[in-house]
Short mmCIF file of C-alpha atoms and ligand atoms in Angstrom, two decimals:
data_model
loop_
_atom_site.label_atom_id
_atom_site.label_comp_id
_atom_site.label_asym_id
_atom_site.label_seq_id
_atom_site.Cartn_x
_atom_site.Cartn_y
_atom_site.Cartn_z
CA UNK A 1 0.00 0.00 0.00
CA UNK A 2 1.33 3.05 -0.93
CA UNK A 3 1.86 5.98 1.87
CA UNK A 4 2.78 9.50 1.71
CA UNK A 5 4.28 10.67 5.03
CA UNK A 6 6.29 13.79 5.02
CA UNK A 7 9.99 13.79 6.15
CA UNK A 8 8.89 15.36 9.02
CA UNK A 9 6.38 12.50 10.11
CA UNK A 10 9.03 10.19 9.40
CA UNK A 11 11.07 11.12 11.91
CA UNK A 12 9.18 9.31 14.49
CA UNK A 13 10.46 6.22 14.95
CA UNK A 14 6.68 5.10 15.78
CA UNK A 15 5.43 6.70 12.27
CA UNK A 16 8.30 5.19 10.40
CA UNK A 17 7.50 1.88 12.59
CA UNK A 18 3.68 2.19 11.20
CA UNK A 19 5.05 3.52 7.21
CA UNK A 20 7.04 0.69 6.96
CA UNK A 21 4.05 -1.57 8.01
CA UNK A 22 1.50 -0.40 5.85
CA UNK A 23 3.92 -0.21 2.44
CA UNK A 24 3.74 -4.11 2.92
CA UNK A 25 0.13 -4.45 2.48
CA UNK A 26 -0.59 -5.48 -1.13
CA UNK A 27 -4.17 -5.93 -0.59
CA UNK A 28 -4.74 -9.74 -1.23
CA UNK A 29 -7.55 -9.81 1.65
CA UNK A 30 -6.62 -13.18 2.85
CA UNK A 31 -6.66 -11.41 6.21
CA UNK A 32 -10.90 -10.82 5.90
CA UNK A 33 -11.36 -14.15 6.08
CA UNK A 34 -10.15 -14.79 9.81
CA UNK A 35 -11.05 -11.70 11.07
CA UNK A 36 -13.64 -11.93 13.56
CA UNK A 37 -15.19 -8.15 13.35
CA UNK A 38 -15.50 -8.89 9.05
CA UNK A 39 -16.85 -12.21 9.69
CA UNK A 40 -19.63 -10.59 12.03
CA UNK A 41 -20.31 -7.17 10.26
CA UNK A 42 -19.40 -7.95 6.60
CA UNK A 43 -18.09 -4.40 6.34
CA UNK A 44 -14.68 -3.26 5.24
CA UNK A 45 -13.73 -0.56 6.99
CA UNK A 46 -14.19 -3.48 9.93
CA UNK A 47 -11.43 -5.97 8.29
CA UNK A 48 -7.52 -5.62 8.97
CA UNK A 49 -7.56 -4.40 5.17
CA UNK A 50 -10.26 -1.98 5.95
CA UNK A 51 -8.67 -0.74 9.09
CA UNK A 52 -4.91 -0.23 7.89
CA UNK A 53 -6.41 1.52 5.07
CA UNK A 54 -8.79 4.12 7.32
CA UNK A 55 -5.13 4.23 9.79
CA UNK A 56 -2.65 5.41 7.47
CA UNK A 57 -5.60 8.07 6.27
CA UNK A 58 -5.68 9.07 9.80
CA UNK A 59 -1.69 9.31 10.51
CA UNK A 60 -1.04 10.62 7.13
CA UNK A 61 -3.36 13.92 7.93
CA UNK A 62 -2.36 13.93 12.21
CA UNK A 63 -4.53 15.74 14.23
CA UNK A 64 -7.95 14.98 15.27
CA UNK A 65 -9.74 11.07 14.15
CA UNK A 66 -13.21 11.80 12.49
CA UNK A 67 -15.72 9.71 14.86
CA UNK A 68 -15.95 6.65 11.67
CA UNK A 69 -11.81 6.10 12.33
CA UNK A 70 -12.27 5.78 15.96
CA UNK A 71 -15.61 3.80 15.71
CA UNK A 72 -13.70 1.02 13.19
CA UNK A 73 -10.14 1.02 15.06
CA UNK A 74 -12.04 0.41 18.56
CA UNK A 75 -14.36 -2.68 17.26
CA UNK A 76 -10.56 -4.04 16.64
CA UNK A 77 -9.88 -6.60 18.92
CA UNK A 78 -6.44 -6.79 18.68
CA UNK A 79 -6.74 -10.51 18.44
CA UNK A 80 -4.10 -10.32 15.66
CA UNK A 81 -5.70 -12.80 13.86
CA UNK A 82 -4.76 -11.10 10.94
CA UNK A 83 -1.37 -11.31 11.07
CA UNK A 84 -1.06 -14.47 11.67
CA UNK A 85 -2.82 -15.25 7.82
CA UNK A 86 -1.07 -12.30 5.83
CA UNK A 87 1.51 -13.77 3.79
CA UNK A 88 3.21 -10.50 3.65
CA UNK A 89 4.00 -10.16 7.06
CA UNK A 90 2.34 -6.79 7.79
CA UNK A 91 2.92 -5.90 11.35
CA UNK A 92 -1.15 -5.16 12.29
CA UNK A 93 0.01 -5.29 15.76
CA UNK A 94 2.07 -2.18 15.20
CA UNK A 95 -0.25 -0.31 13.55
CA UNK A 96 -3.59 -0.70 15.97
CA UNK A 97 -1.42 -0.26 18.88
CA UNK A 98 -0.02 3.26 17.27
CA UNK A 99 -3.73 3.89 15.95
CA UNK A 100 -4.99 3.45 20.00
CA UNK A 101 -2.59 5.86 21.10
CA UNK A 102 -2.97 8.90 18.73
CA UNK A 103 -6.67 8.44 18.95
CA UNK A 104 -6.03 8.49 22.69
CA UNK A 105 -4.02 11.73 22.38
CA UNK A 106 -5.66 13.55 20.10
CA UNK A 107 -10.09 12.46 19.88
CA UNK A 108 -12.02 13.97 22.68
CA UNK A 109 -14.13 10.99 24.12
CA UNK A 110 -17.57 11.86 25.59
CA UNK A 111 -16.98 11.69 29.35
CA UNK A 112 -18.71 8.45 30.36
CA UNK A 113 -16.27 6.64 27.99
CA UNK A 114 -13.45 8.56 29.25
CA UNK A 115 -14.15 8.23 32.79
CA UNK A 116 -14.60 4.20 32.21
CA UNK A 117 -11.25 3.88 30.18
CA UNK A 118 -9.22 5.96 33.00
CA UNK A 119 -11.05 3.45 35.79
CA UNK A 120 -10.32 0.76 33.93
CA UNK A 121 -6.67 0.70 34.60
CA UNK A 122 -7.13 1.88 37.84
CA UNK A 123 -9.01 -0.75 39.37
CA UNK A 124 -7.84 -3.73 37.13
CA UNK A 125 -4.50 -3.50 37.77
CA UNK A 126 -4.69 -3.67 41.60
CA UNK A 127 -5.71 -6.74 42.92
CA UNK A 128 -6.80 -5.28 46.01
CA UNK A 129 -8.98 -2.29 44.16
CA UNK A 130 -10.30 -5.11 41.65
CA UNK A 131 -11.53 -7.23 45.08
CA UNK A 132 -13.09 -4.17 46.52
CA UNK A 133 -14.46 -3.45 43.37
CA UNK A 134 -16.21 -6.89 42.81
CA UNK A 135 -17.64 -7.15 46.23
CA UNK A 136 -19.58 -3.71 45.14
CA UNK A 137 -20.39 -5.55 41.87
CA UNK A 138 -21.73 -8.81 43.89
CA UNK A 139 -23.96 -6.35 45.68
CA UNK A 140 -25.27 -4.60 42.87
CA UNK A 141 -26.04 -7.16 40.35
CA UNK A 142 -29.65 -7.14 40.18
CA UNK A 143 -29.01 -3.80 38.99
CA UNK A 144 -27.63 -5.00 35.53
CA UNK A 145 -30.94 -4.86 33.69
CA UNK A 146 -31.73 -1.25 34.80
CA UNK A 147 -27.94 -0.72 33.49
CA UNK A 148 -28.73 -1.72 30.27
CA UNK A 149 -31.95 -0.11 30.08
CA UNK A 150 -30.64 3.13 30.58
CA UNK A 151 -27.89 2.91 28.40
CA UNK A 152 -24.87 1.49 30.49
CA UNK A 153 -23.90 -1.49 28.15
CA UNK A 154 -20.32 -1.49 29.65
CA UNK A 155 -21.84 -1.25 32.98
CA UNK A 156 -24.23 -4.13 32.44
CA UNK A 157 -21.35 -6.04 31.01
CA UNK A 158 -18.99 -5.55 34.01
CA UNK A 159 -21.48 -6.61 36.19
CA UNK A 160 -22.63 -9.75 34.15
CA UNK A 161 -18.63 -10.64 34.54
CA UNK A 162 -18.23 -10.58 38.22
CA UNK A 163 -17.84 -14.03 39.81
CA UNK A 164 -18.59 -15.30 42.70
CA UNK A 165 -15.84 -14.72 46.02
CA UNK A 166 -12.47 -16.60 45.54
CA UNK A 167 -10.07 -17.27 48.31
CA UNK A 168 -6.65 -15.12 48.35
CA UNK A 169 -4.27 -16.96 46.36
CA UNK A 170 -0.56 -17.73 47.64
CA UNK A 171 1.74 -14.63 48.32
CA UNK A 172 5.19 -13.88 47.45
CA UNK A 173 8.21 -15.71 48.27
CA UNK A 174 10.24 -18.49 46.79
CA UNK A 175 8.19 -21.72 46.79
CA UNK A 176 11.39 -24.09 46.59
CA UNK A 177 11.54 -27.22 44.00
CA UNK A 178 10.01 -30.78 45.08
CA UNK A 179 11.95 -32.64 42.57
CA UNK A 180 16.08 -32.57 42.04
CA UNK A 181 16.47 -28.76 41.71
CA UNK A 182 16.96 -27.49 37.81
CA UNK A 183 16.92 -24.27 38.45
CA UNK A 184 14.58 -20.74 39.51
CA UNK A 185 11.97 -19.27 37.62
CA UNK A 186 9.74 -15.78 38.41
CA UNK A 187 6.09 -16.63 37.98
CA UNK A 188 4.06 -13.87 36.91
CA UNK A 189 1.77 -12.86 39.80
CA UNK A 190 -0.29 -10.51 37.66
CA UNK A 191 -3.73 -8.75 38.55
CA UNK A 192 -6.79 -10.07 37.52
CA UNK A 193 -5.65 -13.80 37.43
CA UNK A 194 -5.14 -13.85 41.70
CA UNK A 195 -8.59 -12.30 41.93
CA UNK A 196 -10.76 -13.80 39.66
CA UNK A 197 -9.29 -17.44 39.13
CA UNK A 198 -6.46 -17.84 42.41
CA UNK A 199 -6.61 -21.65 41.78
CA UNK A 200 -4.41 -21.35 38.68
CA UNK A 201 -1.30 -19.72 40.37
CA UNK A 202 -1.15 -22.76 43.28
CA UNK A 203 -1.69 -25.12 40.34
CA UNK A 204 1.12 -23.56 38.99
CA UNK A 205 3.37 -23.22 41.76
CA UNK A 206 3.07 -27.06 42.40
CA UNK A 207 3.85 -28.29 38.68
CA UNK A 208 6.60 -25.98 38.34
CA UNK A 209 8.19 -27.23 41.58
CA UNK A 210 7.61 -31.04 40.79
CA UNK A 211 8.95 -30.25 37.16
CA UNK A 212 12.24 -29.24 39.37
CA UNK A 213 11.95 -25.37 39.62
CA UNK A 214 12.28 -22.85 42.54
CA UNK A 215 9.62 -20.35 41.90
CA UNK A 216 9.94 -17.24 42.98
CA UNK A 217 6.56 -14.56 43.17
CA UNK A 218 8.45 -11.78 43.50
CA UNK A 219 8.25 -8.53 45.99
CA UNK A 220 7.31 -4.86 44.53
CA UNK A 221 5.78 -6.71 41.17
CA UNK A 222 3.14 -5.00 39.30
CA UNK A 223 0.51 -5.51 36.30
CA UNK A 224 3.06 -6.28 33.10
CA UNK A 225 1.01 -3.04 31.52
CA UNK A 226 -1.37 -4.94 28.90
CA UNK A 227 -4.82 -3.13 30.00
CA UNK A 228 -2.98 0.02 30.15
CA UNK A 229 -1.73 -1.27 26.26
CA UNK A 230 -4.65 -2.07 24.70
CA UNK A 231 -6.11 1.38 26.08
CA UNK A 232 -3.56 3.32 24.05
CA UNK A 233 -2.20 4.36 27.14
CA UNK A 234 1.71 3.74 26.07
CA UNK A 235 2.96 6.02 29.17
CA UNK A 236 1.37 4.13 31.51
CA UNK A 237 1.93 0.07 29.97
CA UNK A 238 5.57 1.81 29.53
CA UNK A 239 6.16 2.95 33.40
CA UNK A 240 4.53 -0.56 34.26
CA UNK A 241 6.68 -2.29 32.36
CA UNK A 242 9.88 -0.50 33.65
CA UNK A 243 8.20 -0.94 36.94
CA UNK A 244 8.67 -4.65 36.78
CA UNK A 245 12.21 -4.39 35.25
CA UNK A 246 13.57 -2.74 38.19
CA UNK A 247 11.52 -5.36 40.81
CA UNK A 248 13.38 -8.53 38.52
CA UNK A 249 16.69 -7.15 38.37
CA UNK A 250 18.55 -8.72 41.00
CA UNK A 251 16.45 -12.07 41.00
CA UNK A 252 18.92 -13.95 37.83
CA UNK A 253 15.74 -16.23 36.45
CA UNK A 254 15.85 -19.09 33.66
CA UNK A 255 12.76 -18.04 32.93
CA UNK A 256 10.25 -15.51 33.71
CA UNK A 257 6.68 -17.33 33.61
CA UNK A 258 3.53 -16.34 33.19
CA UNK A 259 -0.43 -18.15 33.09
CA UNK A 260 -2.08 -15.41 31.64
CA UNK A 261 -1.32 -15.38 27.84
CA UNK A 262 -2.40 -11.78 27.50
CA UNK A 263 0.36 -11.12 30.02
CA UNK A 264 2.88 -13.33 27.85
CA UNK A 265 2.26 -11.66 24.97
CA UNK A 266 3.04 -8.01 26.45
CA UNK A 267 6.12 -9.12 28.19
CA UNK A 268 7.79 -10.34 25.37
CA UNK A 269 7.47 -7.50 23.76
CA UNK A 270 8.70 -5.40 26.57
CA UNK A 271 11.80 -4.60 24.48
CA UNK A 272 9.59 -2.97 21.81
CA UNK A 273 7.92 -1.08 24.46
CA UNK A 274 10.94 -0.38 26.72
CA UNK A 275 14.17 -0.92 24.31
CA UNK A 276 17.50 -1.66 25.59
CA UNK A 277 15.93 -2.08 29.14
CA UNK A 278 13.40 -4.29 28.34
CA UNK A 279 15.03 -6.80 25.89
CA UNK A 280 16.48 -9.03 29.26
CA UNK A 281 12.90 -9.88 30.18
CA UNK A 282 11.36 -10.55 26.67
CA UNK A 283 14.16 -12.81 26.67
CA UNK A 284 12.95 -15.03 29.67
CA UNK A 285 9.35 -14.49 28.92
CA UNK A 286 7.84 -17.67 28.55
CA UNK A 287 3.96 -18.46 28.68
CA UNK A 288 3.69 -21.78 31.26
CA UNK A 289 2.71 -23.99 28.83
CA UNK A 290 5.71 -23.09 26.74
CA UNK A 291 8.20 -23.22 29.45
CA UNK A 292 6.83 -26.59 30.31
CA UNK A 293 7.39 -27.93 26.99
CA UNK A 294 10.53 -27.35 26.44
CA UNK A 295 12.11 -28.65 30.26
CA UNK A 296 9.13 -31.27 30.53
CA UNK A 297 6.64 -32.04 32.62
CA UNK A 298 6.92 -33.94 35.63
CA UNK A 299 6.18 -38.17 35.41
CA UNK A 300 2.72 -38.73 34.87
CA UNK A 301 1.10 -39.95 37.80
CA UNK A 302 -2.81 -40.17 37.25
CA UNK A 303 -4.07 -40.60 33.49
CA UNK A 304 -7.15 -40.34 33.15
CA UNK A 305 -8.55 -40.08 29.51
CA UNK A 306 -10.75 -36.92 30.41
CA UNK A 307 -12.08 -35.36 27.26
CA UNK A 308 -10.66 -31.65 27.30
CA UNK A 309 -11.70 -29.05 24.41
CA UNK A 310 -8.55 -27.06 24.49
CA UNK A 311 -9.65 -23.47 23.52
CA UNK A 312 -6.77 -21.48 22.43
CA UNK A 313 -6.37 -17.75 23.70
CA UNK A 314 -6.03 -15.21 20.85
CA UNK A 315 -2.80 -13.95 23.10
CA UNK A 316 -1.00 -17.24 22.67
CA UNK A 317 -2.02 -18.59 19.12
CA UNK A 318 -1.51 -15.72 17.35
CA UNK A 319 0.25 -13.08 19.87
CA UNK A 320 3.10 -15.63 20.80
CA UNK A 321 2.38 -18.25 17.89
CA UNK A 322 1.50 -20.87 20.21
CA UNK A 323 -0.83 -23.46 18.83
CA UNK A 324 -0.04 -26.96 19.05
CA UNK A 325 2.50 -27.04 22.22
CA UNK A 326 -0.47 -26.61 24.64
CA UNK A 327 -2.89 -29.26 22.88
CA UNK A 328 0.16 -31.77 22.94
CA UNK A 329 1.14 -31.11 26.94
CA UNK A 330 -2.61 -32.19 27.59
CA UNK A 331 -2.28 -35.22 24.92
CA UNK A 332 1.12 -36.29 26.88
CA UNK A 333 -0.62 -36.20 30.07
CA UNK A 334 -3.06 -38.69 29.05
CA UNK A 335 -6.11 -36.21 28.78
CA UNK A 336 -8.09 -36.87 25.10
CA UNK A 337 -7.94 -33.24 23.39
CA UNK A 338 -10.61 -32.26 20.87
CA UNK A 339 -9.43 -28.57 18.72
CA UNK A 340 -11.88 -25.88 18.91
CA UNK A 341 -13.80 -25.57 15.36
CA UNK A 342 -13.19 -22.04 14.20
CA UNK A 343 -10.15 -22.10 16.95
CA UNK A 344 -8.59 -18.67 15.27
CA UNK A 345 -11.42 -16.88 16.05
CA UNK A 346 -11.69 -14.63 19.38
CA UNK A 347 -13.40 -15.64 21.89
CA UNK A 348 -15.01 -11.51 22.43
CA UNK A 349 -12.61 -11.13 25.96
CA UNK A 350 -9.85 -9.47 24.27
CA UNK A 351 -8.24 -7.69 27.31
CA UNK A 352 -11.11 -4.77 28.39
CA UNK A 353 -12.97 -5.63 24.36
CA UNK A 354 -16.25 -7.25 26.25
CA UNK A 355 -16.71 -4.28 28.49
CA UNK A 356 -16.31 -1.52 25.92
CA UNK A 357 -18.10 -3.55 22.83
CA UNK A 358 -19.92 -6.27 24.98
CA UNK A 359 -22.32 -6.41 21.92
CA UNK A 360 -20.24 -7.77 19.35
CA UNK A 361 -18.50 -9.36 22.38
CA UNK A 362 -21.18 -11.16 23.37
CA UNK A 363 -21.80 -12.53 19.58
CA UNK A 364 -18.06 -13.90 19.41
CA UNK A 365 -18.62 -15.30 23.45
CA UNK A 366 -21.86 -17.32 21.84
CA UNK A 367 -20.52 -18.31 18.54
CA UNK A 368 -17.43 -19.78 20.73
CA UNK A 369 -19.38 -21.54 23.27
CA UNK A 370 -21.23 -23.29 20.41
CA UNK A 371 -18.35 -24.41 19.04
CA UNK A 372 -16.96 -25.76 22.19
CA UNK A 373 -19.94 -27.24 22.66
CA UNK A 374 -19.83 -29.08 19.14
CA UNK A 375 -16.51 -30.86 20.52
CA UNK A 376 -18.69 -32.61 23.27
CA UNK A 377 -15.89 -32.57 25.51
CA UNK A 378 -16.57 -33.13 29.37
CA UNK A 379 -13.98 -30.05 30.19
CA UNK A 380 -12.80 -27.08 28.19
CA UNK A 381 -9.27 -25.74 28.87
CA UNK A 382 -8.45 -22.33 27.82
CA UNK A 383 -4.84 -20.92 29.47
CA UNK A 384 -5.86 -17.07 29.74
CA UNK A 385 -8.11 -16.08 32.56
CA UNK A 386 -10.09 -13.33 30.58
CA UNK A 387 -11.47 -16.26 27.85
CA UNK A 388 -11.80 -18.66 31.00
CA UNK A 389 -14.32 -15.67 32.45
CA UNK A 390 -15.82 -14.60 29.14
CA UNK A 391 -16.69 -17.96 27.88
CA UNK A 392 -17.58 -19.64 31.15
CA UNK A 393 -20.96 -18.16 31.61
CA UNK A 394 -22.12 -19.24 28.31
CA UNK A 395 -20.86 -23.07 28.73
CA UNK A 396 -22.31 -26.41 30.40
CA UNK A 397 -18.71 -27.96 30.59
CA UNK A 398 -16.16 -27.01 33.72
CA UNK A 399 -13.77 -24.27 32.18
CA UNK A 400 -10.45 -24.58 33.98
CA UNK A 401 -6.88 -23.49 33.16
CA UNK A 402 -4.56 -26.23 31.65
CA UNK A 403 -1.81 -25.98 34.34
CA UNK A 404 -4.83 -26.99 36.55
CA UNK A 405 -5.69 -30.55 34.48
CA UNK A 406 -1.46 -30.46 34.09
CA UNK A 407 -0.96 -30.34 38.03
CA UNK A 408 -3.99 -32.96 38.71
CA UNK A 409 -2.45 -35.47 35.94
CA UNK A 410 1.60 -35.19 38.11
CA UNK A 411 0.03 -35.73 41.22
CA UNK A 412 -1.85 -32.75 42.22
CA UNK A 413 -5.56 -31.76 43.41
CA UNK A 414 -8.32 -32.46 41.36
CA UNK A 415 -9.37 -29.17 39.94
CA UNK A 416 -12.33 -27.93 41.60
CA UNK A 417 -14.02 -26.89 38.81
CA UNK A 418 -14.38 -30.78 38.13
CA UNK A 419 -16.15 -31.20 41.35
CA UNK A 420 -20.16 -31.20 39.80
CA UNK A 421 -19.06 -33.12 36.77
CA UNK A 422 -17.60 -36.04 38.90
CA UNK A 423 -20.54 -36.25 41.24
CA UNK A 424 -22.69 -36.17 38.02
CA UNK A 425 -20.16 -38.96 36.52
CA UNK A 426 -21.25 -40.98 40.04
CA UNK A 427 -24.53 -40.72 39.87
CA UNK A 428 -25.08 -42.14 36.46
CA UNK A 429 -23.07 -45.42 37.56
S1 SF4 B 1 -6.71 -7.74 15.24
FE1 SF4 B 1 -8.43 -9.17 15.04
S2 SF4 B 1 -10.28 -7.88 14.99
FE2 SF4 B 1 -8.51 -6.53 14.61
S3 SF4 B 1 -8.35 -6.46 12.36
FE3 SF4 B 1 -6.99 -8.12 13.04
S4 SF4 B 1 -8.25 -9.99 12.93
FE4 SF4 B 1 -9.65 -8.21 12.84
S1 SF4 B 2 -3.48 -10.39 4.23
FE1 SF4 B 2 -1.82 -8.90 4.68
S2 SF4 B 2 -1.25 -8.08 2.68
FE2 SF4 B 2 -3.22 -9.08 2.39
S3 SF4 B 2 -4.73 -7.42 2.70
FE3 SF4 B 2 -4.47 -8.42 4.69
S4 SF4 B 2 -2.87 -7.22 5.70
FE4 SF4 B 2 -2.79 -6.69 3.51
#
């Protein structure tokens, strides 16, 4: 695609970043085909073709987005579905991030949306802001209809998503290998996972230390700056990120771990984000299931055939290419894994997506959960806790993390999630 940036422009390294991206767009469209905003709305302007068409209008002129730019570049989900089909290796991820953060800059936002997409980051990030602010959720969900009767679809939508209480998960320190020690890895605490889903951490913790690991949940962490991200707000994901550098410094990992893919993704591209500083820790950055599969996992110690639908989180199949590695840990750890039909397509969480768009969000959630449901599978699996909360509402089947099924098959709890299914199980003996 051809682009006319002045000299000027150019001299930002994020313009040229964004030039150089669009100039390999020839156009083909293979990317309409997987993307799930095009598949739902049939419109152009609402493909990755579309939208890196309506961006480098909009960077090309500067200045103020009309409201049609901004409209199109937020129904993006930044699944990056798209660049995982274009054959020409256009760098979509690039360009929406750069489109989020001059429309963040420079589009005045009426001041309901503003005020939600400054308390976004403020309360997710924090697990102990996010706890206060579900208990106040829990108390005011019968309120969710009048929500949406007035108006407040991302108020309705937050309030459909709050679970019920969860115990506090394990806190920091170094949680010291079971097996003959390999070596010390920092497991991400991050700051919706603890709150929502604390199960997946200890299930964690446990493999990683049978598989021969010290693990180490480090003091003075914070959120790896994905919310703030996929807000536009680069400042902020970039003083999170730098945040995190500084806590890591002195700890000397082989790894730095993480069970939230969303997380995964962001880290390893904290040297984008950060430079210099931040190319040590995209380095270690491994999602769990990754990690695991290239040390191992521990001996098998309880097989048990379970049929799992493995749903795979946009973050890790197309952020981190990371497709069949998680389907074949399950496989090796004797659990019988049915694929996802329509697997590429998002699942509607996409970081904060189902709170600001919970329309279309709620189309992908039910589109999903049918096709999870076609697999007939007694379990679903999906390693990223904002699919595991997004698609669990909609779903018969226990959704549960795969380090959870990974931990029960070495020798750890049953996942709890399991419990109703095996009484059911019972009961029809
Ligand atoms: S990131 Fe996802 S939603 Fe956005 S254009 Fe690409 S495929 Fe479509
Ligand atoms: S597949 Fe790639 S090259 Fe083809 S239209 Fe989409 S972004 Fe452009």
């Amino acid at each position: 695609m051809r682009t006319d940036f002045t000299a000027g422009q150019l001299a930002d390294p994020q313009t040229a970043a964004s030039a150089a991206a669009i100039r390999k767009c020839v156009h083909c469209g293979f990317c309409t085909a997987t993307c799930p905003t095009y598949v739902l709305l049939g419109d152009e302007r609402d493909s990755p073709r579309g939208r890196i068409e309506l961006i480098r209008a909009m960077l090309e002129r500067g200045g103020k987005p009309t409201k049609a730019e901004v409209t199109h570049v937020d129904r993006c989900l930044s699944c990056l579905a798209c660049a995982t089909t274009c054959p020409s290796g256009v760098d979509y991820g690039q360009l929406i991030g750069h489109a989020r953060a001059h429309i963040e800059a420079h589009y005045p936002r009426p001041w309901l949306d503003r005020l939600l997409r400054a308390a976004l980051p403020w309360v997710l990030t924090r697990p102990r802001r996010l706890k206060a602010a579900l208990a106040l959720g829990r108390s005011a969900q019968g309120l969710e209809p009048w929500f949406r009767r007035l108006g407040l679809a991302p108020l309705a939508a937050l309030l459909r998503l709050v679970p019920a209480p969860a115990r506090a998960p394990r806190g920091v320190g170094t949680y010291p290998a079971v097996e003959a020690r390999r070596g010390r890895v920092i497991l991400l605490q991050g700051c919706v996972e603890p709150v929502m889903a604390p199960q997946v951490r200890d299930a964690a913790v446990r493999l990683l230390a049978r598989a021969g690991y010290d693990v180490v949940l480090a003091e003075g962490e914070g959120c790896c700056g994905a919310i703030s991200e996929h807000l536009g707000r680069g400042r902020e994901a970039r003083d999170m990120a730098r945040h995190n550098v500084l806590a890591w410094g002195h700890l000397a990992p082989d790894a730095i771990v993480t069970t939230a893919a969303g997380c995964g993704t962001t880290l390893k591209a904290y040297g984008h984000l950060l430079g210099q500083e931040g190319v040590h820790v995209a380095a270690r950055a491994r999602d769990v299931l990754e990690f695991l599969g290239e040390v191992g996992l521990p001996p098998i110690a309880n097989a048990t055939g379970l049929s799992v639908a493995y749903h795979a989180p946009c973050s890790l199949q197309h952020g981190q290419r990371l497709l069949a590695q998680p389907a074949r840990l399950l496989a090796e750890a004797g659990f019988e894994v049915r694929m996802v039909p329509e697997g590429h397509l998002c699942c509607g969480s996409a970081g904060v997506y189902n709170i600001l768009q919970p329309e279309l969000a709620g189309r992908l959630r039910d589109r999903k959960a049918a096709n999870i449901a076609r697999t007939g599978a007694a379990v679903v699996a999906a390693g990223n806790v904002g699919c595991m909360a997004q698609i669990a509402p909609a779903l018969a089947a226990p959704v549960v993390h795969p380090v959870e099924l990974l931990d029960w098959a070495t020798g750890g709890p049953r996942p709890q999630a399991l419990d109703r299914l095996v009484r059911a199980q019972r009961r029809s003996l």
